[in-house]
Coordinates of C-alpha atoms in Angstrom, one line a residue:
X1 CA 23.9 8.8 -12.2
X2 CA 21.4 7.6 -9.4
X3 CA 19.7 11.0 -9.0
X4 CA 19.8 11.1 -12.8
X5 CA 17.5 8.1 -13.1
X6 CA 15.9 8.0 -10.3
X7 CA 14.3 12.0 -12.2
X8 CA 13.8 10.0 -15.3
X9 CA 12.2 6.9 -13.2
X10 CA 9.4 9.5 -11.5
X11 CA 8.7 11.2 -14.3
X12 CA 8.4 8.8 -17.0
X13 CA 6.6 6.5 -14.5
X14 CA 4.4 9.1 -13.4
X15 CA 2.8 9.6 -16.7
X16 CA 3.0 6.2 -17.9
X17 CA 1.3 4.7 -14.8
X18 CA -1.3 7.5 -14.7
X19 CA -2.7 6.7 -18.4
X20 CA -3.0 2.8 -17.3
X21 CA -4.7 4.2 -14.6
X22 CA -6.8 5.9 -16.0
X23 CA -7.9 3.4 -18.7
X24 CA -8.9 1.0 -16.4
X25 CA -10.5 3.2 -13.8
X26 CA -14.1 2.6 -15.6
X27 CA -13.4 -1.5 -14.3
X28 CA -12.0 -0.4 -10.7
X29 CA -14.8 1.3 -8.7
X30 CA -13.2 1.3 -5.6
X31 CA -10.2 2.1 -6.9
X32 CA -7.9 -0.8 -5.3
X33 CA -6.6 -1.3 -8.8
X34 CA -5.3 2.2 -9.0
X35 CA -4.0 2.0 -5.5
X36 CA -1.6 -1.2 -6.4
X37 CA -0.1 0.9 -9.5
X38 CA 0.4 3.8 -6.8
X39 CA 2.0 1.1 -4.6
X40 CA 4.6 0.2 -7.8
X41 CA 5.0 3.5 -8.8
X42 CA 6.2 4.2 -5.0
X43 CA 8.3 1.0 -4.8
X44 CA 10.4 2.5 -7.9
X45 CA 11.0 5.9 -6.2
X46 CA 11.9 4.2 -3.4
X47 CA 14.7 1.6 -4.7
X48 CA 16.1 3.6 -7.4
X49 CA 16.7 6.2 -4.6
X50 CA 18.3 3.8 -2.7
X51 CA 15.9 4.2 0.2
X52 CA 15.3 1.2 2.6
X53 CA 11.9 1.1 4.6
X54 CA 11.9 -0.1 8.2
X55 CA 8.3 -0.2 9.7
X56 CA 7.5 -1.6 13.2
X57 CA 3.6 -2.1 14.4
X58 CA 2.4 -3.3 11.0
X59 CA 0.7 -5.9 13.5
X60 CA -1.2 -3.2 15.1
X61 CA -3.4 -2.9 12.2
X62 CA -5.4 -5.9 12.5
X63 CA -9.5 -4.3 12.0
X64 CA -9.9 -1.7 9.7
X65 CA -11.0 1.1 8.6
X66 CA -8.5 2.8 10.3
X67 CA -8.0 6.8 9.9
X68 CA -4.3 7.5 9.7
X69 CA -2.4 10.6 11.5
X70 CA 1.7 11.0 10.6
X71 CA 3.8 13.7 10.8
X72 CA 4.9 15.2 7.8
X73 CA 8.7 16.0 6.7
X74 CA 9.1 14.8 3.1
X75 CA 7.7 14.1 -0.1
X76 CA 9.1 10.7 0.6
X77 CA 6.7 10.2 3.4
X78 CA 4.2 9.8 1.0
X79 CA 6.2 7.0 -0.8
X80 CA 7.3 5.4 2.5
X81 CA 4.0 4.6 3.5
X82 CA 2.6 3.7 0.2
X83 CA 5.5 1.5 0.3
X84 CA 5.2 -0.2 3.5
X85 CA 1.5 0.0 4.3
X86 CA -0.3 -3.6 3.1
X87 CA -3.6 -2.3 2.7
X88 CA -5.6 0.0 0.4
X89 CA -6.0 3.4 1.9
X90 CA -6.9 7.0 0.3
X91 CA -5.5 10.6 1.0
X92 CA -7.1 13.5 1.9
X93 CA -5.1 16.2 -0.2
X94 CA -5.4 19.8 -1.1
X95 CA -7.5 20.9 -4.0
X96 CA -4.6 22.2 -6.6
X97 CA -3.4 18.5 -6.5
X98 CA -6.5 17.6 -8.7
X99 CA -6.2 20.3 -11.2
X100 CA -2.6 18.6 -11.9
X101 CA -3.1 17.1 -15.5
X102 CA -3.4 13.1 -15.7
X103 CA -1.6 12.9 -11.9
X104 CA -4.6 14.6 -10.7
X105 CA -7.2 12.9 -12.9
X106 CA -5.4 9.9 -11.6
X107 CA -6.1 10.9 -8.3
X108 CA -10.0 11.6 -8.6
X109 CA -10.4 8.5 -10.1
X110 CA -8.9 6.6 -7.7
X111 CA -11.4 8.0 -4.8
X112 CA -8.5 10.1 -3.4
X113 CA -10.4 13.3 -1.2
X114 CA -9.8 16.8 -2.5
X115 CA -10.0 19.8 -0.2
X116 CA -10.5 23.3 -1.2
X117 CA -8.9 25.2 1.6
X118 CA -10.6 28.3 0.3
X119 CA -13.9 27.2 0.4
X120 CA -15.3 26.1 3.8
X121 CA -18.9 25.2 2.5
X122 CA -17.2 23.0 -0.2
X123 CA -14.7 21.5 2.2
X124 CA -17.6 20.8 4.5
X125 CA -19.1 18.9 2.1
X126 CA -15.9 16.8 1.2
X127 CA -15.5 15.8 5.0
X128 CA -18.9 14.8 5.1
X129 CA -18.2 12.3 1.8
X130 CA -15.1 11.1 3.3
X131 CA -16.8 10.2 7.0
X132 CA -19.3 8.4 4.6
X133 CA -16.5 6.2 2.7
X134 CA -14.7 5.6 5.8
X135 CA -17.7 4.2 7.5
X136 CA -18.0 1.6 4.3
X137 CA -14.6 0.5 4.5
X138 CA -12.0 3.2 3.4
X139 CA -9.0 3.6 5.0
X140 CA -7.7 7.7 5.1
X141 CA -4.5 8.8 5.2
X142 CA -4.1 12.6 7.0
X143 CA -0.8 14.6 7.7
X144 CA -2.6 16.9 10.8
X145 CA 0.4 19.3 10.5
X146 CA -1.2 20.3 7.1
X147 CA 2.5 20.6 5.5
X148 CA 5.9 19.8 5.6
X149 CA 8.1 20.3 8.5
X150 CA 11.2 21.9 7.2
X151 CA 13.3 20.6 10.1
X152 CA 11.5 18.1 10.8
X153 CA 9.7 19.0 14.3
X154 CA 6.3 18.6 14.9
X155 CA 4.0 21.7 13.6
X156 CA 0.5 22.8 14.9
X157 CA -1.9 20.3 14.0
X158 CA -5.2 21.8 12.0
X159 CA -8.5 20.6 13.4
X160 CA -10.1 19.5 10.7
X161 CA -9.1 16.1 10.4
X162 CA -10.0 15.5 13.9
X163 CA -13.8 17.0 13.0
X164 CA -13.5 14.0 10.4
X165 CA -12.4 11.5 12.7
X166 CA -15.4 12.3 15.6
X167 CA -17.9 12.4 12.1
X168 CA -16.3 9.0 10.9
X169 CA -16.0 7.5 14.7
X170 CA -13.3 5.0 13.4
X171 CA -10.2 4.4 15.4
X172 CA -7.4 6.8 14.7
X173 CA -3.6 5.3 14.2
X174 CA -0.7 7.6 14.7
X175 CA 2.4 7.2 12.8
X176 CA 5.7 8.7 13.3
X177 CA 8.3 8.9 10.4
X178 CA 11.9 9.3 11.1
X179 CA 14.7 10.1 8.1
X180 CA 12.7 11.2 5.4
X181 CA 13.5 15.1 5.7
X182 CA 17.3 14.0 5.6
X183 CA 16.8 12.1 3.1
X184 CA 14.6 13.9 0.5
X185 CA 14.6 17.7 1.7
X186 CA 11.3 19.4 1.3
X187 CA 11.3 21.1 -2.3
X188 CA 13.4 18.1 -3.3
X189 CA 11.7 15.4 -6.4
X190 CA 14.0 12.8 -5.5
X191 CA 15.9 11.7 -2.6
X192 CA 19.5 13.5 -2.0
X193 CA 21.3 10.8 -0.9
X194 CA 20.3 7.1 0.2
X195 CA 19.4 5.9 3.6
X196 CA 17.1 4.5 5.8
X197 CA 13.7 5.5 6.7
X198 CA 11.2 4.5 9.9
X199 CA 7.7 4.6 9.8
X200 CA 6.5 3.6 13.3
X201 CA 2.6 2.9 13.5
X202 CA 1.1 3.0 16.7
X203 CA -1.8 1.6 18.6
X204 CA -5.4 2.6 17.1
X205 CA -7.4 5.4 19.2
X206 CA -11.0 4.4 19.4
X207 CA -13.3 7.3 19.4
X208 CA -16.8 5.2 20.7
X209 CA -18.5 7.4 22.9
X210 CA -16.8 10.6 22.4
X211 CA -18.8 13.6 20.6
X212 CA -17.7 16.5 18.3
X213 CA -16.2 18.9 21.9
X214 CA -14.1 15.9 22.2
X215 CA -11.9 17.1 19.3
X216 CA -9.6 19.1 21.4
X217 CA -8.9 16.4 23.5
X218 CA -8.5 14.0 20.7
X219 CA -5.8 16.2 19.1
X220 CA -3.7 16.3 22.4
X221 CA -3.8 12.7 22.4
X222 CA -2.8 11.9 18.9
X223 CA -0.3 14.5 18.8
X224 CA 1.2 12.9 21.9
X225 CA 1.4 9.4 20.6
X226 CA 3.4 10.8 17.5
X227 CA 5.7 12.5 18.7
X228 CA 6.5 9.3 20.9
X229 CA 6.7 7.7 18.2
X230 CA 9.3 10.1 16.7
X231 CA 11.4 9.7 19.5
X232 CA 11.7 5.9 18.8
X233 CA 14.2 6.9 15.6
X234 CA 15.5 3.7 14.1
X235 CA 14.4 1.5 16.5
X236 CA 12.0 -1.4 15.8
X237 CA 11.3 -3.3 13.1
X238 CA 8.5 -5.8 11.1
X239 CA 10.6 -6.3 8.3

């Protein structure tokens, strides 16, 4: 019965919540409107799954913008951290995800990035618009693996957030999240079984002073910090 509504819940709620936001996109222009109904939408995946969320370092984040780098297991990372993290951020996601019908639409209008993998010159041109929003004020979201871990160990990182981060030259914050491949398999909508997840943020990176042959370097040291922050498990918490 609980995987049986917690289907209905996502999909119902996922249409439902992208017409309202897309009817009052024309008012929200920086799209922190949109960005609280994706932070309700989550908040249903998440209870009617019968998922807890235990964050620790939620103090850490004290002067954005920030750019965000987390490992990624789930689906249910995505609603984790919409879920647990108290200010308005926006992803950086692959191209196909727009062409979705009202999810996408949803997505463009709320100032989410798309990538086209296939086209360097036009995914060139989206990292130079999102180092220009994160400069004014947006917060970014990246998963550096690129996709989902299907046992949940770290995979290669792809450079190309990094090239954003040294064009932004905001601090980067890693994140580690524990559970969620358990939880909510990759291929998976909903979550297989309840549980607990932990999303472990960690101290901000500042890049001041470093130039683009830094990015090597940076990548080291971010993938580092996460997978520290992996280790932690189910330790720590701010809730």
């Amino acid at each position: 019965m609980r995987k049986a509504l917690s289907l209905l819940n996502l999909l119902f709620t996922t249409i439902f919540l992208c017409i309202i936001a897309l009817i009052i996109s024309p008012f929200d222009g920086r799209g922190n409107l949109i960005h609280r109904i994706a932070r309700f939408w989550a908040s249903t995946h998440i209870r009617l799954g019968g998922i807890e969320v235990v964050t620790s370092g939620l103090d850490k984040i004290t002067a954005p913008p920030y750019i965000f780098m987390c490992n990624h297991q789930s689906a249910l990372d995505i609603y984790g951290l919409l879920y647990s993290l108290p200010l308005s951020f926006r992803w950086i996601a692959k191209r196909q995800l727009f062409l979705i019908p009202l999810f996408g639409w949803a997505l463009k209008r709320a100032g989410h990035i798309s990538i086209d993998r296939e086209n360097p010159r036009e995914a060139l041109k989206a990292m130079d618009e999102a180092a220009r929003k994160i400069r004014d004020g947006m917060n970014i979201i990246i998963f550096p693996e690129g996709t989902r871990s299907r046992d949940g160990s770290l995979l290669p990182f792809k450079k190309g957030g990094f090239s954003l981060a040294l064009r932004a030259m905001v601090p980067i914050v890693p994140v580690g999240i524990v559970g969620t491949s358990a939880l909510q398999p990759k291929g998976s909508f909903i979550p297989a079984r309840k549980g607990v997840i932990y999303i472990h943020i960690g101290d901000p990176m500042p890049l001041e002073g470093m130039n683009r042959s830094a990015k090597g370097e940076v990548m080291n040291s971010v993938r580092t910090s996460i997978e520290r922050l992996m280790q932690k498990g189910g330790s720590g918490s701010d809730r």
